[in-house]
Structures are given as C-alpha cells and as structure tokens.
JSON list of C-alpha atoms in Angstrom, two decimals:
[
{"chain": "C", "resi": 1, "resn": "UNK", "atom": "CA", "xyz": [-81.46, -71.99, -67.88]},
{"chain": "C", "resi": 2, "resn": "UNK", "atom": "CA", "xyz": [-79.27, -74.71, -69.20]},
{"chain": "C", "resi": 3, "resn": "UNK", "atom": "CA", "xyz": [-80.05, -78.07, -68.53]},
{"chain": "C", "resi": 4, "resn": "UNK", "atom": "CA", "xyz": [-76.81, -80.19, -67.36]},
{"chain": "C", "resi": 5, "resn": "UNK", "atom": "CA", "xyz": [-75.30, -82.32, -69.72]},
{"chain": "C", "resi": 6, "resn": "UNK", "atom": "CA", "xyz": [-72.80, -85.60, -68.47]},
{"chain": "C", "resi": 7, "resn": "UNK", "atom": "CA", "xyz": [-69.76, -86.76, -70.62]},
{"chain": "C", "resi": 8, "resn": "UNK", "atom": "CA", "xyz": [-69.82, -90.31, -71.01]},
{"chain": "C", "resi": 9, "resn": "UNK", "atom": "CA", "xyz": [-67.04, -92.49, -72.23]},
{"chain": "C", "resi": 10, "resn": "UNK", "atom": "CA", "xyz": [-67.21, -96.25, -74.16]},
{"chain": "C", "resi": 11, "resn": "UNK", "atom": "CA", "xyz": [-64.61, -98.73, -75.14]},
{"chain": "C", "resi": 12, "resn": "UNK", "atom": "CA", "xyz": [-66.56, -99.16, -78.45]},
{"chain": "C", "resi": 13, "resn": "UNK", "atom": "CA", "xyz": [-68.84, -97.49, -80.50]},
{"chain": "C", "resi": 14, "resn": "UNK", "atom": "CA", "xyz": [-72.25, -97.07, -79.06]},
{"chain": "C", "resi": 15, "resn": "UNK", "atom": "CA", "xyz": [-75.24, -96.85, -80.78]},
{"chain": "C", "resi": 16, "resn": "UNK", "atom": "CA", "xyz": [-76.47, -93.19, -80.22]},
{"chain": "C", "resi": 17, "resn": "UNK", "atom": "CA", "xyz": [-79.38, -93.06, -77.47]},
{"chain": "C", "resi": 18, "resn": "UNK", "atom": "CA", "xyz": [-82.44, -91.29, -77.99]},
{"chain": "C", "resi": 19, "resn": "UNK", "atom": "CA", "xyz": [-81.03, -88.41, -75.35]},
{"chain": "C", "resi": 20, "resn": "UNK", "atom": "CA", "xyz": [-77.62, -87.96, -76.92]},
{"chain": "C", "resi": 21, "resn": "UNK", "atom": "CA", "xyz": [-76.87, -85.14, -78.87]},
{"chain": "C", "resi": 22, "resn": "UNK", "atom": "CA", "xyz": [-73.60, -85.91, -80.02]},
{"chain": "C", "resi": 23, "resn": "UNK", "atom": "CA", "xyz": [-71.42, -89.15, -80.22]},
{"chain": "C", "resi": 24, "resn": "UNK", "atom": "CA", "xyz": [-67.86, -88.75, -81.19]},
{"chain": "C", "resi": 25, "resn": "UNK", "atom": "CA", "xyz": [-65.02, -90.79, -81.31]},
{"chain": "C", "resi": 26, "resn": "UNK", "atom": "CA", "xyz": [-61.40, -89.63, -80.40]},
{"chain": "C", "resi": 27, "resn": "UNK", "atom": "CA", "xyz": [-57.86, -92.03, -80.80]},
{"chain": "C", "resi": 28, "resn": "UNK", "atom": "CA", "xyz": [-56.92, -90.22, -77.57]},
{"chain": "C", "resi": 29, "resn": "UNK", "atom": "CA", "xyz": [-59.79, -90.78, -75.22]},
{"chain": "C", "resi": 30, "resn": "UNK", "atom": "CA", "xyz": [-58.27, -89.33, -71.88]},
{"chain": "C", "resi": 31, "resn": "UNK", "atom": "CA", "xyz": [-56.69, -85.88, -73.95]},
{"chain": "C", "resi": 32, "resn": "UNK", "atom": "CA", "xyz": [-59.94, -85.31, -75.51]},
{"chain": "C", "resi": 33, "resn": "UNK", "atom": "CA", "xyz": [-61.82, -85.26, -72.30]},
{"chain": "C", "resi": 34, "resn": "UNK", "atom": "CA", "xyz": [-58.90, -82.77, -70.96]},
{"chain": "C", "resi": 35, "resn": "UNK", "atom": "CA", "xyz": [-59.64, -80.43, -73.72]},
{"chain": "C", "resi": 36, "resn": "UNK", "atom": "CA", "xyz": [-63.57, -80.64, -73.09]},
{"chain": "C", "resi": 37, "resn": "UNK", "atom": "CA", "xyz": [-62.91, -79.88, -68.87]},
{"chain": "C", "resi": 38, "resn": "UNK", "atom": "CA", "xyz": [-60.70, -76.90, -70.20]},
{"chain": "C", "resi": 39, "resn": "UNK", "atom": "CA", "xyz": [-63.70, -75.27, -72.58]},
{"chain": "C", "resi": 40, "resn": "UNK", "atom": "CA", "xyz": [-66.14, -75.94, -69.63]},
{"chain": "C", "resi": 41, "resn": "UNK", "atom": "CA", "xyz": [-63.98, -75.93, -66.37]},
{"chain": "C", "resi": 42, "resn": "UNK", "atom": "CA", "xyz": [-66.40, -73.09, -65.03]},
{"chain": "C", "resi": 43, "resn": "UNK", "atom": "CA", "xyz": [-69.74, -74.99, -65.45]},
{"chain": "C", "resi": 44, "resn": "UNK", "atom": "CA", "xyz": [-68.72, -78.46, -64.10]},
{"chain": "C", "resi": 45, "resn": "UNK", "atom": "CA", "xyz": [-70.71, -79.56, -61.78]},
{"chain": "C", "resi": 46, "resn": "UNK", "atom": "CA", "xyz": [-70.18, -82.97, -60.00]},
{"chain": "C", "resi": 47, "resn": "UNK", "atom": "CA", "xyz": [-67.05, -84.07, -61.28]},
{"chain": "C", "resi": 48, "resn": "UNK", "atom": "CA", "xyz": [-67.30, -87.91, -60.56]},
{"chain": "C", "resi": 49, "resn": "UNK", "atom": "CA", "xyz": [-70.27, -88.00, -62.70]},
{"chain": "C", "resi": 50, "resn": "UNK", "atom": "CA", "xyz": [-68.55, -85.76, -65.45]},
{"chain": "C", "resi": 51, "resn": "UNK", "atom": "CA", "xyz": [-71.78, -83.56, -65.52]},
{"chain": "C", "resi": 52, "resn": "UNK", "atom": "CA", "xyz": [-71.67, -79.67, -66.52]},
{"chain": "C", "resi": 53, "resn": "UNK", "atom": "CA", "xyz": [-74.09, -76.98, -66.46]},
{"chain": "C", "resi": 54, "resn": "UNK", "atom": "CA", "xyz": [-74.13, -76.28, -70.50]},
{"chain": "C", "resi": 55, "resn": "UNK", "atom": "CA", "xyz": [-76.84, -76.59, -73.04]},
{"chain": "C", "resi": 56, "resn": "UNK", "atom": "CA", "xyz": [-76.72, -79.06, -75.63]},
{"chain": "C", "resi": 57, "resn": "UNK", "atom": "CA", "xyz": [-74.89, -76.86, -78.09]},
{"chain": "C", "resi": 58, "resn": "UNK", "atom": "CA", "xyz": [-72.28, -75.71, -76.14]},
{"chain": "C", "resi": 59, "resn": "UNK", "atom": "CA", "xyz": [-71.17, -79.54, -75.06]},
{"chain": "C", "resi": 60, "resn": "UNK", "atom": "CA", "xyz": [-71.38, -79.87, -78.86]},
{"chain": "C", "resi": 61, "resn": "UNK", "atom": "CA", "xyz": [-69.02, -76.89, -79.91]},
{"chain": "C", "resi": 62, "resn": "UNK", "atom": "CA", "xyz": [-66.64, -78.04, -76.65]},
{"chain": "C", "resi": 63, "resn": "UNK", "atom": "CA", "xyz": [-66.37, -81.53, -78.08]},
{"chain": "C", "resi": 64, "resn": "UNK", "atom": "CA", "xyz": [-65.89, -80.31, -82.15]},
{"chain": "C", "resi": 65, "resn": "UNK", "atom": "CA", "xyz": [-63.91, -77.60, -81.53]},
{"chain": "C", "resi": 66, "resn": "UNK", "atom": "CA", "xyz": [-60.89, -80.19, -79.67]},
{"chain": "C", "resi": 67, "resn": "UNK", "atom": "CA", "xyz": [-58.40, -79.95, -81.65]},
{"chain": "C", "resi": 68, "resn": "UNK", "atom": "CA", "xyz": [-57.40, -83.59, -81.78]},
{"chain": "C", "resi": 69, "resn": "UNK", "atom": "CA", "xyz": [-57.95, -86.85, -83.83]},
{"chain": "C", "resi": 70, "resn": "UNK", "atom": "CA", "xyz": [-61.42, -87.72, -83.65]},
{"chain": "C", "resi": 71, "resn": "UNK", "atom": "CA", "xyz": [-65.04, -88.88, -85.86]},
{"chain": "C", "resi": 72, "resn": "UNK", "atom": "CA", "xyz": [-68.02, -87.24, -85.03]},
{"chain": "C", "resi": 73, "resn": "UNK", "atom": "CA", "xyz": [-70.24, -90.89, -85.25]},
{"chain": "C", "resi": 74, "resn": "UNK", "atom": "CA", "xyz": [-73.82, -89.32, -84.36]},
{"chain": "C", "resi": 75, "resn": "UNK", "atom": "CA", "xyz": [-74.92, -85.19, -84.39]},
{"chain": "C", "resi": 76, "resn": "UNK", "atom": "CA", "xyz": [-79.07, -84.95, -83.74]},
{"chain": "C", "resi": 77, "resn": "UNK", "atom": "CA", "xyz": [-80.77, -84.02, -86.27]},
{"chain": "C", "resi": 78, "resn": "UNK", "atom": "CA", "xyz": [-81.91, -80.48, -83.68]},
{"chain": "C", "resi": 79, "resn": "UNK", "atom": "CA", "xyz": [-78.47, -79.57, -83.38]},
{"chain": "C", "resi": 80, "resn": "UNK", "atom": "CA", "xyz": [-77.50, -80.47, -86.82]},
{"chain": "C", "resi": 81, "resn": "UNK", "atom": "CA", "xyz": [-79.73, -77.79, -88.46]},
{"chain": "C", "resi": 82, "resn": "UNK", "atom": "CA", "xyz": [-78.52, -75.14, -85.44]},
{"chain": "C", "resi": 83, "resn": "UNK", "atom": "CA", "xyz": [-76.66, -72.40, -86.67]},
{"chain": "C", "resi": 84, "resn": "UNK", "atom": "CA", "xyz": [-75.51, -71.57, -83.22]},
{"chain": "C", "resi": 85, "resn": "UNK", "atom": "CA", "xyz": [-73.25, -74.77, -82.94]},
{"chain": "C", "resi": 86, "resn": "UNK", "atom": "CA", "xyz": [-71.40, -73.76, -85.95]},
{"chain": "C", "resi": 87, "resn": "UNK", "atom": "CA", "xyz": [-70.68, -70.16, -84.44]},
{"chain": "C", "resi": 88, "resn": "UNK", "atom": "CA", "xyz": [-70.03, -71.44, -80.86]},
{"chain": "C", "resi": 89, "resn": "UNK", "atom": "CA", "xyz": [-67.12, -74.09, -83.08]},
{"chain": "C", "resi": 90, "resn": "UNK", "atom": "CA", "xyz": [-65.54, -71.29, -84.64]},
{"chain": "C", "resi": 91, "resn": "UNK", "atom": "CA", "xyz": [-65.65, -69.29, -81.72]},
{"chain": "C", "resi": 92, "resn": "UNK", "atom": "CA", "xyz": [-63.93, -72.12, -79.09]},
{"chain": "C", "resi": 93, "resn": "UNK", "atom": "CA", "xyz": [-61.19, -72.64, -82.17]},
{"chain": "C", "resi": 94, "resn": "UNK", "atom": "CA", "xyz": [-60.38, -68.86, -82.19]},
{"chain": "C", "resi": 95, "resn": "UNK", "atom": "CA", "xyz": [-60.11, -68.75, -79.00]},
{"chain": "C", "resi": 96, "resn": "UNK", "atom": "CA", "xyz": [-57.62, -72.09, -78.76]},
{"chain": "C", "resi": 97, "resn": "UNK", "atom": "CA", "xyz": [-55.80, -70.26, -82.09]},
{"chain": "C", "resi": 98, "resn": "UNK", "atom": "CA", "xyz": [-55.48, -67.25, -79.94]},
{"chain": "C", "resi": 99, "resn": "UNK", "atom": "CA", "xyz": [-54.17, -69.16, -76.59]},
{"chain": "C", "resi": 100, "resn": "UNK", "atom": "CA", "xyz": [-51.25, -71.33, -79.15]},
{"chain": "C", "resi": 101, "resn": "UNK", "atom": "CA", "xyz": [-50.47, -67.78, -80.47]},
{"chain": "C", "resi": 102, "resn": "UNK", "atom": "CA", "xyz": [-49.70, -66.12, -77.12]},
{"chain": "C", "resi": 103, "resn": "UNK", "atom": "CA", "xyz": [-47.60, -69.64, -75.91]},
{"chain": "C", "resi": 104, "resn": "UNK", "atom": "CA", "xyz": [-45.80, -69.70, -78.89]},
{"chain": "C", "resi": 105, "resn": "UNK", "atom": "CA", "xyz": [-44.71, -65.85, -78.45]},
{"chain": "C", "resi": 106, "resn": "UNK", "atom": "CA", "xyz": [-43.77, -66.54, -75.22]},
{"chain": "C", "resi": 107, "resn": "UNK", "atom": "CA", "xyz": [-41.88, -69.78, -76.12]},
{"chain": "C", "resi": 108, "resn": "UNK", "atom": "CA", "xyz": [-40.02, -67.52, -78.75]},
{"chain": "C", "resi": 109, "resn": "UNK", "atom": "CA", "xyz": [-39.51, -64.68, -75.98]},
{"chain": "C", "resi": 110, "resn": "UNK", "atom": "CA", "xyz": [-37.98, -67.33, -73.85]},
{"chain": "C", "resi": 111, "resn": "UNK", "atom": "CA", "xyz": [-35.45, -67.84, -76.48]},
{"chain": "C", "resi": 112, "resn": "UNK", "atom": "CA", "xyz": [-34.29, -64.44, -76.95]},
{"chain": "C", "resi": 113, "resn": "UNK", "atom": "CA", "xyz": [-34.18, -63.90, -73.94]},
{"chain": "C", "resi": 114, "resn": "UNK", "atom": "CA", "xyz": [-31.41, -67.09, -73.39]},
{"chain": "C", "resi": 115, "resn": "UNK", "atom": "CA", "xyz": [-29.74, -66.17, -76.34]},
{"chain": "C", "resi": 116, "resn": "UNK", "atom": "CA", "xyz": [-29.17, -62.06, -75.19]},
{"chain": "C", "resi": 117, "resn": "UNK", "atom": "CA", "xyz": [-28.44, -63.70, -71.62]},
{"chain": "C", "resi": 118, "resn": "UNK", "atom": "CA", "xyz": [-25.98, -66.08, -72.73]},
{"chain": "C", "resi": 119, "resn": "UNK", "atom": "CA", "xyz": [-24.66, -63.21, -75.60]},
{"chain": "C", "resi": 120, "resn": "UNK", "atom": "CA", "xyz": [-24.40, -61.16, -72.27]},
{"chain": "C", "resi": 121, "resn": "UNK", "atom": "CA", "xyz": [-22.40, -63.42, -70.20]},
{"chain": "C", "resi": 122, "resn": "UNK", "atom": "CA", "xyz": [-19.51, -64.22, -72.38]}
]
C-alpha cells in the first residue's frame, strides 16, 4: 500500500532532507503545483497539507513529467536507479501529449465550424 507523500514548497533552494525523494525547482511555482494536483487529483488526501496517497515514484513521474520550466536539484539515489520512474515519466507525458492532441482538434473543429457557420449565413 502506498505510503502518502506531501508536496512542499520553498522560496529558495533547500538542501534535500534525508526523507525527500525528489527536489525540483520550477520558475512558475503555483502552475507547477496545478499540473502535479491534475496527475494525482484522485489520491489527494488532506488538501491543506498538500498530502497524496502515491508512492515515491509516482510523486516523482507527476513532478518530471510537468511540462513546464523547471531543474530537478536532488533525485535519491533509490529512485534514481528505478526503472519504473522512467516508465511512469513517459507514460504521464503521453498521456498530457494525448490530452493537447484532442484540445487542439477540438480548437481546430471550433474553427470550421465558425467558418461553415459564418460561410452559411451570408
């Protein structure tokens, strides 16, 4: 059963604690920790304290796999050598690749769709 994990955030760079797994840095601290809610909105739970119900790796992948400016500053050296981090990455930025692909096709339907309607009307 996972363990929970808590998402902490610094104004500077902290040195990495014994019990983090991963330290990153991101230019846009508030977007970033969007993006991680949206990977794990189903395993959150006490929201004040930012914790989730996910294992180590998956908090990890959720954080790597945001698609935004950022410097991973710390990885340990357990997770580092886990091959199932670099799977569960890829498989979070598929799925985001996938989610952009179906907005942008709707985005593009949307036009069509004004310019036949507007085609239409004149």
């Amino acid at each position: 059963m996972p363990k929970a994990v808590c998402l902490q955030a610094a104004e500077i760079v902290p040195q990495a604690p014994e019990s983090a797994g991963i330290v990153a840095y991101f230019w846009d601290l508030d977007a970033a920790m969007m993006h991680f809610h949206a990977d794990l909105r189903r395993r959150l739970l006490d929201v004040d304290r930012r914790a989730y119900r996910a294992d180590m790796v998956e908090a990890a992948a959720a954080l790597d796999a945001i698609e935004l400016q950022h410097q991973r500053t710390y990885l340990a050296p357990a997770l580092a050598a886990s091959p199932a981090l670099t799977e569960a990455t890829e498989r979070l930025h598929h799925r985001h690749q996938r989610w952009r692909r179906l907005f942008d096709w709707v985005g593009v339907l949307g036009l069509v769709l004004l310019f036949v309607m507007s085609v239409l009307t004149v």
